[in-house]
Short mmCIF file of C-alpha atoms in Angstrom, two decimals:
data_model
loop_
_atom_site.label_atom_id
_atom_site.label_comp_id
_atom_site.label_asym_id
_atom_site.label_seq_id
_atom_site.Cartn_x
_atom_site.Cartn_y
_atom_site.Cartn_z
CA MET A 15 0.11 0.26 -0.15
CA SER A 16 1.35 3.52 -0.95
CA ASN A 17 -0.52 5.22 1.96
CA ILE A 18 -0.90 8.42 0.18
CA ALA A 19 -2.80 11.06 2.28
CA LEU A 20 -2.45 14.90 2.48
CA GLN A 21 -4.51 17.48 4.69
CA ILE A 22 -4.18 21.00 3.84
CA GLU A 23 -5.75 24.18 5.86
CA ARG A 24 -6.34 28.32 4.95
CA THR A 25 -6.63 30.07 8.36
CA THR A 26 -6.74 33.74 7.52
CA ALA A 27 -9.56 35.75 6.01
CA GLY A 28 -9.08 38.17 2.83
CA SER A 29 -10.31 37.45 -0.96
CA VAL A 30 -9.98 35.58 -3.76
CA VAL A 31 -10.46 36.64 -7.28
CA ASP A 32 -12.72 34.54 -9.84
CA GLY A 33 -10.79 31.85 -11.32
CA ALA A 34 -8.07 32.02 -8.85
CA ASN A 35 -6.63 28.91 -6.40
CA VAL A 36 -7.28 28.54 -3.00
CA ILE A 37 -4.05 29.10 -1.38
CA PHE A 38 -3.97 27.31 2.13
CA GLU A 39 -0.95 28.06 4.07
CA THR A 40 -0.94 25.24 6.37
CA VAL A 41 -0.17 21.79 5.51
CA VAL A 42 -1.86 19.88 8.42
CA TYR A 43 -0.94 16.27 7.19
CA SER A 44 1.25 14.50 4.26
CA SER A 45 2.12 11.18 3.80
CA GLY A 46 3.15 9.23 0.77
CA ASN A 47 4.05 10.23 -3.10
CA ILE A 48 1.96 13.70 -3.30
CA SER A 49 3.61 17.45 -2.72
CA TYR A 50 1.67 20.89 -2.11
CA ASN A 51 3.16 24.11 -3.23
CA ASP A 52 1.90 27.05 -1.13
CA ILE A 53 2.86 29.54 -2.92
CA THR A 54 0.78 28.75 -6.11
CA GLY A 55 -1.97 26.48 -4.18
CA ILE A 56 -1.17 23.60 -6.61
CA ILE A 57 -1.40 19.79 -5.76
CA THR A 58 0.98 17.25 -7.38
CA PHE A 59 0.11 13.80 -7.64
CA ASN A 60 3.60 11.55 -8.50
CA GLU A 61 1.51 8.62 -8.12
CA PRO A 62 -0.74 6.62 -10.71
CA GLY A 63 -4.54 5.65 -8.44
CA ARG A 64 -7.85 6.43 -7.04
CA TYR A 65 -7.98 9.55 -4.65
CA PHE A 66 -10.66 10.39 -2.61
CA LEU A 67 -11.32 14.57 -2.18
CA ASN A 68 -13.08 16.50 0.63
CA TRP A 69 -13.45 20.28 0.88
CA TRP A 70 -14.95 23.53 2.09
CA VAL A 71 -14.50 27.02 2.03
CA ALA A 72 -16.25 29.08 4.66
CA THR A 73 -17.00 32.65 3.13
CA GLN A 74 -18.55 35.95 4.00
CA SER A 75 -19.56 37.63 0.99
CA ILE A 76 -19.52 37.87 -3.01
CA ALA A 77 -20.25 40.95 -5.30
CA SER A 78 -23.02 38.65 -7.21
CA ALA A 79 -26.71 37.31 -6.67
CA CYS A 80 -25.61 33.67 -8.50
CA GLY A 81 -24.23 32.32 -5.14
CA VAL A 82 -20.72 30.98 -4.51
CA VAL A 83 -18.98 28.01 -6.01
CA PHE A 84 -15.65 26.77 -6.10
CA SER A 85 -14.15 23.88 -8.35
CA LEU A 86 -11.33 21.16 -7.92
CA SER A 87 -9.60 21.62 -11.27
CA SER A 88 -6.95 19.03 -12.60
CA SER A 89 -4.47 19.16 -15.48
CA GLN A 90 -6.16 15.82 -16.97
CA GLY A 91 -9.79 17.71 -16.82
CA ASP A 92 -11.23 16.89 -13.86
CA PHE A 93 -13.39 19.77 -12.60
CA LEU A 94 -15.82 18.95 -9.77
CA ASP A 95 -17.59 21.96 -8.72
CA GLY A 96 -19.03 22.51 -4.74
CA ASN A 97 -21.64 25.39 -4.60
CA SER A 98 -23.77 27.16 -2.66
CA PRO A 99 -26.72 29.66 -2.73
CA SER A 100 -25.97 31.71 0.49
CA LYS A 101 -23.32 34.51 0.48
CA LEU A 102 -22.49 33.91 3.88
CA GLY A 103 -21.43 30.27 5.36
CA VAL A 104 -20.00 27.22 3.98
CA VAL A 105 -19.32 26.00 0.80
CA PRO A 106 -18.98 22.09 0.87
CA GLY A 107 -17.74 19.98 -1.90
CA VAL A 108 -16.48 16.27 -2.60
CA GLY A 109 -15.18 13.93 -5.32
CA ILE A 110 -13.11 10.77 -6.96
CA ILE A 111 -10.62 11.25 -9.43
CA ASP A 112 -8.47 8.72 -11.16
CA VAL A 113 -5.20 9.38 -11.95
CA VAL A 114 -4.03 7.60 -15.10
CA ALA A 115 -0.50 8.71 -15.60
CA SER A 116 1.60 10.76 -13.42
CA PRO A 117 2.16 13.24 -12.57
CA VAL A 118 -1.26 15.29 -12.21
CA THR A 119 -1.72 18.65 -10.90
CA LEU A 120 -4.66 19.75 -9.13
CA SER A 121 -5.90 22.99 -7.43
CA LEU A 122 -9.62 24.38 -6.18
CA VAL A 123 -10.29 27.36 -7.77
CA ASN A 124 -12.86 30.25 -7.27
CA ALA A 125 -15.50 29.02 -9.91
CA SER A 126 -17.58 32.17 -9.18
CA ASP A 127 -18.77 35.17 -11.23
CA ALA A 128 -16.94 37.45 -8.76
CA LEU A 129 -14.65 38.56 -6.00
CA VAL A 130 -15.41 36.37 -2.93
CA TYR A 131 -14.46 37.15 0.76
CA TYR A 132 -13.21 34.70 3.05
CA SER A 133 -14.96 34.68 6.51
CA ALA A 134 -13.50 36.71 8.88
CA ILE A 135 -14.92 35.19 12.38
CA VAL A 136 -13.40 31.65 12.09
CA PRO A 137 -9.79 30.38 12.74
CA VAL A 138 -10.26 27.97 9.76
CA THR A 139 -11.20 29.70 6.32
CA ALA A 140 -10.91 26.45 4.09
CA THR A 141 -9.45 22.81 4.13
CA LEU A 142 -9.01 20.35 1.75
CA VAL A 143 -8.19 16.29 2.37
CA ILE A 144 -6.90 13.96 -0.11
CA ILE A 145 -6.50 10.26 0.62
CA GLU A 146 -5.73 7.35 -1.69
CA ASP A 147 -8.33 4.33 -1.84
CA ASP A 148 -5.78 2.42 -2.20
CA VAL A 149 -7.30 -1.45 -0.75
CA PRO A 150 -4.92 -4.32 -2.69
CA GLU A 151 -6.67 -7.11 -4.38
CA ILE A 152 -5.74 -10.46 -3.32
CA GLY A 153 -4.66 -12.54 -6.81
CA PRO A 154 -5.53 -16.31 -7.45
CA THR A 155 -3.87 -19.10 -5.36
CA GLY A 156 -0.86 -20.64 -6.78
CA ALA A 157 -0.89 -24.34 -8.15
CA THR A 158 -0.03 -27.40 -5.95
CA GLY A 159 4.19 -27.98 -5.83
CA ALA A 160 5.20 -31.35 -6.44
CA THR A 161 5.29 -33.76 -3.49
CA GLY A 162 8.76 -34.19 -2.07
CA ALA A 163 11.02 -37.31 -2.42
CA THR A 164 10.28 -40.11 0.32
CA GLY A 165 13.30 -40.37 3.03
CA ALA A 166 16.25 -43.40 2.70
CA GLY A 167 14.80 -46.73 3.80
CA GLY A 168 16.23 -49.40 6.06
CA GLY A 169 15.95 -48.39 9.45
CA ALA A 170 15.18 -50.80 12.33
CA THR A 171 12.16 -51.97 13.65
CA GLY A 172 11.12 -50.74 17.00
CA ASP A 173 10.48 -53.51 20.24
CA THR A 174 6.53 -54.50 20.09
CA GLY A 175 4.69 -52.77 23.05
CA PRO A 176 2.90 -53.83 25.76
CA THR A 177 -0.78 -55.66 25.62
CA GLY A 178 -3.48 -53.35 26.15
CA ALA A 179 -6.28 -53.62 28.56
CA THR A 180 -9.16 -55.70 28.01
CA GLY A 181 -12.19 -53.72 26.79
CA ALA A 182 -15.62 -53.62 27.68
CA THR A 183 -18.05 -56.38 27.60
CA GLY A 184 -20.49 -55.21 24.64
CA VAL A 185 -24.01 -54.46 24.56
CA THR A 186 -26.27 -57.82 24.73
CA GLY A 187 -27.70 -58.56 21.33
CA ASP A 188 -31.63 -58.97 20.83
CA THR A 189 -33.31 -61.98 21.84
CA GLY A 190 -34.23 -64.28 19.03
CA SER A 191 -37.86 -65.33 17.51
CA THR A 192 -40.03 -67.63 19.32
CA GLY A 193 -39.80 -71.41 17.92
CA ALA A 194 -42.80 -72.90 16.20
CA THR A 195 -45.94 -74.35 18.37
CA GLY A 196 -45.91 -77.77 19.00
CA ALA A 197 -49.01 -80.68 18.09
CA ILE A 198 -51.86 -80.56 19.73
CA GLY A 199 -51.87 -83.73 22.50
CA ASP A 200 -54.91 -86.42 22.75
CA THR A 201 -58.56 -85.15 24.60
CA GLY A 202 -58.35 -87.03 28.13
CA PRO A 203 -61.20 -89.11 29.07
CA THR A 204 -65.07 -87.70 30.46
CA GLY A 205 -65.17 -86.61 34.17
CA ALA A 206 -67.15 -88.58 36.36
CA PRO A 207 -70.89 -87.13 36.35
CA GLY A 208 -72.16 -84.20 39.00
CA GLY A 209 -69.55 -82.45 37.75
CA ALA A 210 -69.53 -78.61 38.28
CA THR A 211 -71.42 -76.41 35.73
CA GLY A 212 -69.07 -75.48 32.74
CA ASN A 213 -68.81 -71.73 32.02
CA THR A 214 -71.91 -69.97 29.88
CA GLY A 215 -70.81 -70.13 26.21
CA SER A 216 -70.58 -66.73 24.58
CA THR A 217 -73.69 -64.84 23.13
CA GLY A 218 -75.06 -66.07 19.63
CA GLU A 219 -75.35 -63.38 16.76
CA THR A 220 -78.61 -60.98 17.24
CA GLY A 221 -81.40 -62.17 14.98
CA SER A 222 -83.00 -60.34 12.19
CA THR A 223 -84.82 -57.31 12.81
CA GLY A 224 -88.94 -57.81 12.80
CA PRO A 225 -91.15 -55.62 10.82
CA THR A 226 -92.03 -52.32 11.79
CA GLY A 227 -95.41 -51.76 14.09
CA ALA A 228 -97.85 -49.11 13.17
CA THR A 229 -97.14 -45.19 13.27
CA GLY A 230 -98.28 -43.55 16.47
CA SER A 231 -100.19 -40.36 16.77
CA THR A 232 -98.51 -37.17 16.02
CA GLY A 233 -97.48 -35.79 19.52
CA PRO A 234 -98.32 -31.89 20.32
CA THR A 235 -96.10 -29.11 18.05
CA GLY A 236 -92.61 -28.30 19.71
CA PRO A 237 -91.52 -24.75 20.43
CA THR A 238 -90.10 -22.83 17.29
CA GLY A 239 -86.59 -23.05 17.05
CA ALA A 240 -84.20 -19.91 17.20
CA THR A 241 -84.18 -17.67 13.96
CA GLY A 242 -81.46 -18.83 11.30
CA ALA A 243 -78.84 -16.36 10.60
CA THR A 244 -79.56 -13.48 7.92
CA GLY A 245 -78.55 -14.54 4.40
CA ALA A 246 -76.00 -13.19 2.35
CA THR A 247 -76.06 -9.48 0.60
CA GLY A 248 -77.04 -9.36 -2.69
CA PRO A 249 -74.84 -8.25 -5.42
CA THR A 250 -74.66 -4.19 -5.22
CA GLY A 251 -76.96 -2.40 -7.71
CA ALA A 252 -75.57 -0.53 -11.11
CA THR A 253 -74.26 3.09 -9.90
CA GLY A 254 -76.45 5.92 -11.04
CA GLU A 255 -75.44 8.89 -13.82
CA THR A 256 -72.85 11.34 -12.57
CA GLY A 257 -74.38 14.79 -12.12
CA ALA A 258 -73.33 18.15 -13.88
CA THR A 259 -69.85 19.47 -13.11
CA GLY A 260 -70.44 22.59 -10.53
CA ALA A 261 -68.74 26.06 -11.83
CA THR A 262 -65.37 26.42 -11.16
CA GLY A 263 -64.27 28.14 -7.94
CA THR A 264 -61.65 31.09 -7.92
CA PHE A 265 -58.74 32.27 -5.71
CA GLU A 266 -59.63 35.68 -4.17
CA PRO A 267 -55.99 37.77 -3.32
CA ASN A 268 -54.96 37.44 0.45
CA PRO A 269 -53.93 40.95 1.40
CA PHE A 270 -52.17 38.91 4.68
CA ALA A 271 -49.76 37.11 2.02
CA VAL A 272 -49.23 39.71 -1.22
CA TYR A 273 -46.36 38.28 -3.88
CA VAL A 274 -44.40 40.59 -6.00
CA GLN A 275 -42.46 39.51 -8.96
CA ALA A 276 -39.69 41.67 -10.86
CA GLY A 277 -41.06 41.96 -14.99
CA ALA A 278 -44.36 40.60 -13.88
CA VAL A 279 -47.10 42.78 -15.88
CA GLY A 280 -51.34 42.72 -14.94
CA GLY A 281 -51.03 40.44 -11.77
CA ASN A 282 -53.70 40.83 -8.68
CA GLY A 283 -50.93 39.90 -5.62
CA THR A 284 -51.55 36.28 -5.70
CA GLN A 285 -48.66 33.80 -6.10
CA ALA A 286 -49.92 32.72 -9.20
CA SER A 287 -50.27 35.68 -10.47
CA PRO A 288 -47.97 38.38 -8.85
CA PHE A 289 -47.51 42.10 -8.82
CA GLY A 290 -44.53 43.49 -10.81
CA THR A 291 -43.19 46.34 -8.49
CA ILE A 292 -42.66 46.52 -4.73
CA GLN A 293 -44.86 49.72 -4.47
CA GLN A 294 -47.87 47.69 -5.38
CA GLY A 295 -46.93 45.08 -2.81
CA VAL A 296 -46.85 47.46 -0.17
CA ALA A 297 -50.16 49.41 -1.15
CA ALA A 298 -52.15 45.70 -1.27
CA VAL A 299 -51.10 44.71 1.89
CA SER A 300 -52.76 44.72 5.15
CA PRO A 301 -51.47 45.04 8.46
CA THR A 302 -49.59 42.39 10.00
CA GLY A 303 -49.08 40.98 6.54
CA THR A 304 -45.85 39.99 4.60
CA VAL A 305 -44.98 41.42 1.02
CA HIS A 306 -42.88 38.09 -0.61
CA ILE A 307 -40.67 40.08 -2.89
CA LEU A 308 -39.57 36.96 -5.06
CA GLY A 309 -36.42 36.63 -6.92
CA GLY A 310 -34.97 39.20 -9.30
CA THR A 311 -33.70 42.41 -10.10
CA TYR A 312 -35.66 45.58 -9.23
CA PRO A 313 -34.66 49.35 -10.01
CA VAL A 314 -36.18 51.82 -7.77
CA THR A 315 -36.32 55.52 -8.78
CA SER A 316 -38.83 56.77 -5.93
CA THR A 317 -39.17 56.36 -2.74
CA ILE A 318 -41.17 53.37 -1.19
CA THR A 319 -42.61 54.60 2.50
CA ILE A 320 -43.68 51.28 4.51
CA ASN A 321 -46.47 52.80 7.26
CA LYS A 322 -48.37 49.77 7.99
CA ALA A 323 -47.87 48.22 11.92
CA GLY A 324 -46.70 44.95 11.29
CA VAL A 325 -46.40 44.21 8.32
CA THR A 326 -42.92 42.43 6.75
CA LEU A 327 -41.02 42.85 3.42
CA LYS A 328 -39.81 39.25 2.81
CA GLY A 329 -36.71 38.41 -0.10
CA TYR A 330 -35.32 35.68 -1.32
CA PRO A 331 -31.84 34.36 -2.05
CA SER A 332 -31.88 36.27 -5.48
CA THR A 333 -33.78 39.46 -4.60
CA VAL A 334 -31.76 42.44 -5.61
CA ILE A 335 -32.89 45.70 -4.98
CA GLN A 336 -30.64 48.54 -7.08
CA LEU A 337 -31.53 52.06 -6.49
CA GLN A 338 -31.22 54.14 -9.15
CA ALA A 339 -31.83 57.79 -8.03
CA ALA A 340 -30.40 60.19 -4.97
CA VAL A 341 -33.54 59.02 -3.26
CA ILE A 342 -34.27 57.05 0.47
CA LEU A 343 -34.63 53.59 -0.84
CA PHE A 344 -37.33 52.74 1.85
CA LEU A 345 -39.02 55.15 4.20
CA VAL A 346 -39.94 53.39 7.50
CA THR A 347 -43.02 54.60 9.76
CA GLY A 348 -45.45 53.37 12.04
CA SER A 349 -44.26 50.21 14.39
CA GLY A 350 -43.07 46.54 14.05
CA ILE A 351 -42.47 46.54 10.50
CA THR A 352 -39.37 43.81 9.67
CA ILE A 353 -37.16 43.82 6.44
CA ASP A 354 -35.66 40.25 5.98
CA GLY A 355 -33.31 38.41 3.34
CA LEU A 356 -32.99 41.71 0.78
CA THR A 357 -29.93 42.18 -1.21
CA ILE A 358 -29.78 46.21 -1.70
CA THR A 359 -27.47 48.30 -3.51
CA SER A 360 -27.05 51.30 -6.03
CA ASP A 361 -26.18 51.91 -9.59
CA ASN A 362 -23.43 54.87 -8.28
CA PRO A 363 -22.68 55.77 -5.01
CA TYR A 364 -25.66 58.87 -3.53
CA ALA A 365 -25.23 60.59 -0.72
CA VAL A 366 -28.25 59.04 0.61
CA GLU A 367 -29.49 56.43 2.93
CA PHE A 368 -30.94 53.00 1.63
CA ILE A 369 -33.01 52.71 5.14
CA GLN A 370 -34.67 55.36 6.82
CA LEU A 371 -36.61 54.38 9.88
CA ALA A 372 -38.99 56.44 12.38
CA GLY A 373 -41.02 54.83 15.08
CA THR A 374 -41.12 51.84 17.26
CA ASN A 375 -40.21 48.38 17.22
CA HIS A 376 -38.73 47.59 13.50
CA LYS A 377 -36.48 45.02 12.56
CA LEU A 378 -33.45 44.90 10.10
CA VAL A 379 -32.73 41.07 9.57
CA ASN A 380 -30.44 38.97 7.31
CA ASN A 381 -29.86 41.59 5.00
CA VAL A 382 -26.75 42.13 2.40
CA ILE A 383 -26.13 46.26 1.92
CA PHE A 384 -23.43 47.08 -0.03
CA GLY A 385 -22.37 50.56 -2.29
CA PRO A 386 -20.38 50.63 -5.56
CA PRO A 387 -16.96 50.83 -5.05
CA GLN A 388 -15.37 54.65 -4.66
CA ALA A 389 -11.59 55.50 -5.21
CA GLY A 390 -9.38 57.02 -2.82
CA PRO A 391 -9.49 57.09 1.21
CA SER A 392 -12.61 56.75 2.82
CA THR A 393 -12.79 60.29 3.72
CA GLY A 394 -13.62 61.86 0.65
CA TRP A 395 -16.74 59.19 -0.24
CA VAL A 396 -19.66 59.72 -0.84
CA VAL A 397 -21.89 59.72 2.13
CA ASN A 398 -23.76 56.84 1.36
CA ARG A 399 -25.33 54.55 4.42
CA GLY A 400 -27.01 51.62 4.85
CA PHE A 401 -29.79 52.51 7.27
CA LEU A 402 -30.07 56.05 9.46
CA THR A 403 -32.43 56.16 12.30
CA GLN A 404 -34.55 59.56 12.90
CA GLY A 405 -34.51 60.92 16.60
CA ASN A 406 -36.64 58.96 19.02
CA VAL A 407 -36.68 55.91 17.60
CA VAL A 408 -37.46 53.18 19.84
CA ASN A 409 -36.24 49.19 20.56
CA LEU A 410 -34.55 48.90 16.62
CA ILE A 411 -33.21 45.59 16.00
CA ALA A 412 -30.52 45.05 13.44
CA GLN A 413 -29.40 41.83 13.23
CA ASN A 414 -27.56 39.37 11.06
CA ASN A 415 -26.85 41.82 8.39
CA ILE A 416 -23.90 42.20 6.05
CA LEU A 417 -22.85 45.43 5.30
CA TYR A 418 -20.04 46.79 3.21
CA SER A 419 -18.28 49.54 0.97
CA LEU A 420 -20.22 52.59 2.28
CA ARG A 421 -19.31 55.54 4.06
CA GLN A 422 -21.16 54.43 7.40
CA PRO A 423 -22.98 51.25 7.92
CA ALA A 424 -25.64 53.16 10.00
CA TYR A 425 -26.15 56.67 11.78
CA PHE A 426 -27.80 56.95 14.93
CA ASN A 427 -29.70 60.34 15.57
CA PRO A 428 -30.18 61.75 19.00
CA ASN A 429 -32.82 59.71 21.52
CA SER A 430 -32.96 56.51 19.53
CA THR A 431 -32.31 53.30 21.22
CA GLY A 432 -32.11 49.43 20.12
CA HIS A 433 -29.71 46.65 19.69
CA ILE A 434 -27.12 46.31 17.37
CA VAL A 435 -26.39 42.54 17.04
CA ASN A 436 -24.38 39.60 14.97
CA ASN A 437 -23.59 41.83 12.09
CA VAL A 438 -20.52 41.57 9.42
CA VAL A 439 -19.07 45.21 8.13
CA TYR A 440 -16.26 46.15 6.69
CA ASN A 441 -14.99 48.92 4.32
CA SER A 442 -16.47 51.46 5.82
CA ARG A 443 -16.23 53.95 8.50
CA GLY A 444 -17.86 52.26 10.66
CA PHE A 445 -21.26 52.92 13.45
CA VAL A 446 -21.79 56.42 13.87
CA VAL A 447 -23.33 56.78 17.35
CA ASP A 448 -24.99 60.73 17.78
CA GLN A 449 -26.57 61.07 21.67
CA ALA A 450 -28.58 57.53 21.16
CA ILE A 451 -28.45 54.27 22.71
CA PHE A 452 -27.82 50.93 21.49
CA VAL A 453 -26.57 47.81 22.94
CA PHE A 454 -23.44 46.20 20.55
CA SER A 455 -22.98 42.53 20.75
CA GLY A 456 -21.51 39.97 18.77
CA ASN A 457 -20.43 42.25 15.84
CA SER A 458 -17.90 41.40 13.57
CA TRP A 459 -15.24 42.93 10.87
CA GLY A 460 -14.31 41.95 7.14
CA SER A 461 -11.57 42.89 4.75
CA PRO A 462 -11.06 45.68 3.87
CA GLU A 463 -10.78 47.01 7.34
CA ASN A 464 -13.10 49.70 8.43
CA ALA A 465 -11.21 53.39 9.40
CA VAL A 466 -12.62 52.74 12.81
CA ASP A 467 -15.64 49.87 14.14
CA ILE A 468 -17.53 52.26 16.22
CA ALA A 469 -17.39 55.84 16.53
CA LEU A 470 -18.86 57.86 19.70
CA LEU A 471 -19.94 61.52 19.30
CA VAL A 472 -19.89 64.30 21.30
CA GLY A 473 -22.81 64.43 23.70
CA THR A 474 -23.14 60.47 23.88
CA ILE A 475 -23.84 59.26 27.25
CA THR A 476 -20.88 57.92 29.78
CA GLY A 477 -21.47 54.78 31.45
CA PRO A 478 -23.19 51.36 29.80
CA PRO A 479 -23.65 50.24 27.60
CA TYR A 480 -20.47 51.97 26.11
CA ASP A 481 -18.10 51.65 29.04
CA PRO A 482 -16.05 50.57 29.69
CA LEU A 483 -14.80 50.36 26.65
CA THR A 484 -12.74 47.50 26.91
CA ASP A 485 -16.44 45.62 27.29
CA LEU A 486 -17.52 47.26 23.94
CA SER A 487 -14.43 46.07 22.09
CA ALA A 488 -14.14 43.05 23.36
CA ASN A 489 -17.54 42.29 23.05
CA ASN A 490 -17.76 43.11 19.25
CA SER A 491 -14.10 40.92 18.25
CA ASP A 492 -11.93 43.65 19.11
CA ALA A 493 -13.50 46.55 17.76
CA SER A 494 -11.66 49.77 17.35
CA ILE A 495 -13.82 52.64 18.86
CA SER A 496 -13.33 56.15 18.38
CA ASP A 497 -14.06 58.03 21.85
CA GLN A 498 -15.37 61.76 20.98
CA ARG A 499 -17.25 62.37 23.78
#
């Protein structure tokens, strides 16, 4: 057995452009006739055989709506894909290749259509394991060899051994058959008179039956017997004719479940016949209802106001909303409104926020919000923002969002409150707190790094939830904090 095996890992964040190799910096295990170049990311098989391969890559984001794809590509034409529709998570893959003639080279390639960022919040960002399927086959049994020659004769006969002990007596055989009966002897003489009476002889045979006597009179009628069991059911009669089919019913639009599909025309908001714009869906939904924004790209040039209590805007993995004018995309007022699972961007950097919030108990969850790239240092960027609170917003929750390539991911105006939890932010100038009270926890920071992660402006309170600053930093992945209070 060759015992060929290789395990390599990547332990840093960063990114990989489309078409480039994943670079694993660490060789965890290597055995046998296989080698790895940690500069080029190329593995070389130096021995033919069948190899089992298992890999995964932890990703943070990709500037594409088509998911993430990584593929193993070999010099002999193998191309094994591993993919995921999610931009944030793990892209797995598994496969088998036969190396027919060595050497053969292999590398793990970003086969997506855009730059992919590795996860910045896990210690290991990629792993590849290769094991040779090296079970030997047992060949057929060889022919029996020739019998060896008999040894030389002429040896002396040994002495006779002592007589052994007498064995136990055997089992007695079966009794033989009875012999034939002898002849009957002569009859003896008649006895004297007055002897005892002999035994009664056996009863003779019964005589024949006499003729039948006359029939007697009929006796009284006996009681009625029990009712007999019910007879079997007769066969079922023929089925009657089918009645006429009733009129076809109709599905009325449900104002609590409204559907929108980019490009649809003439719909009524049902899943079978959706509206074509988000504005139509928001206008039709009832309070506490959901607007399902199905996959597609939605260009927007005017502000969409959401002011019905408890309404949810629900996106899907390929839902992309593109702002194409210098206006606020979503103006959220009222109470209890949720924006969930949308990918939001713009065709140009605009000096506005994508989402502006007023009111109470709103949620921004599971969204990806990013701006187009801007040249030069971030101090000179157009002030585009992911979201902004008006004054006196109460209990805003922003959780599990990814925000990047923005001047500011969020700006919190005076007297607004809430929680900022488990978001990923990078390539920005960080969250800005202006006399607001927000609890930050579990947030992390990708690459390129932010100028600062959290900025506390003049007039913002001292003490909890911001002080001590060492705790604020430790609770948010060692955040860099600009304290201007």
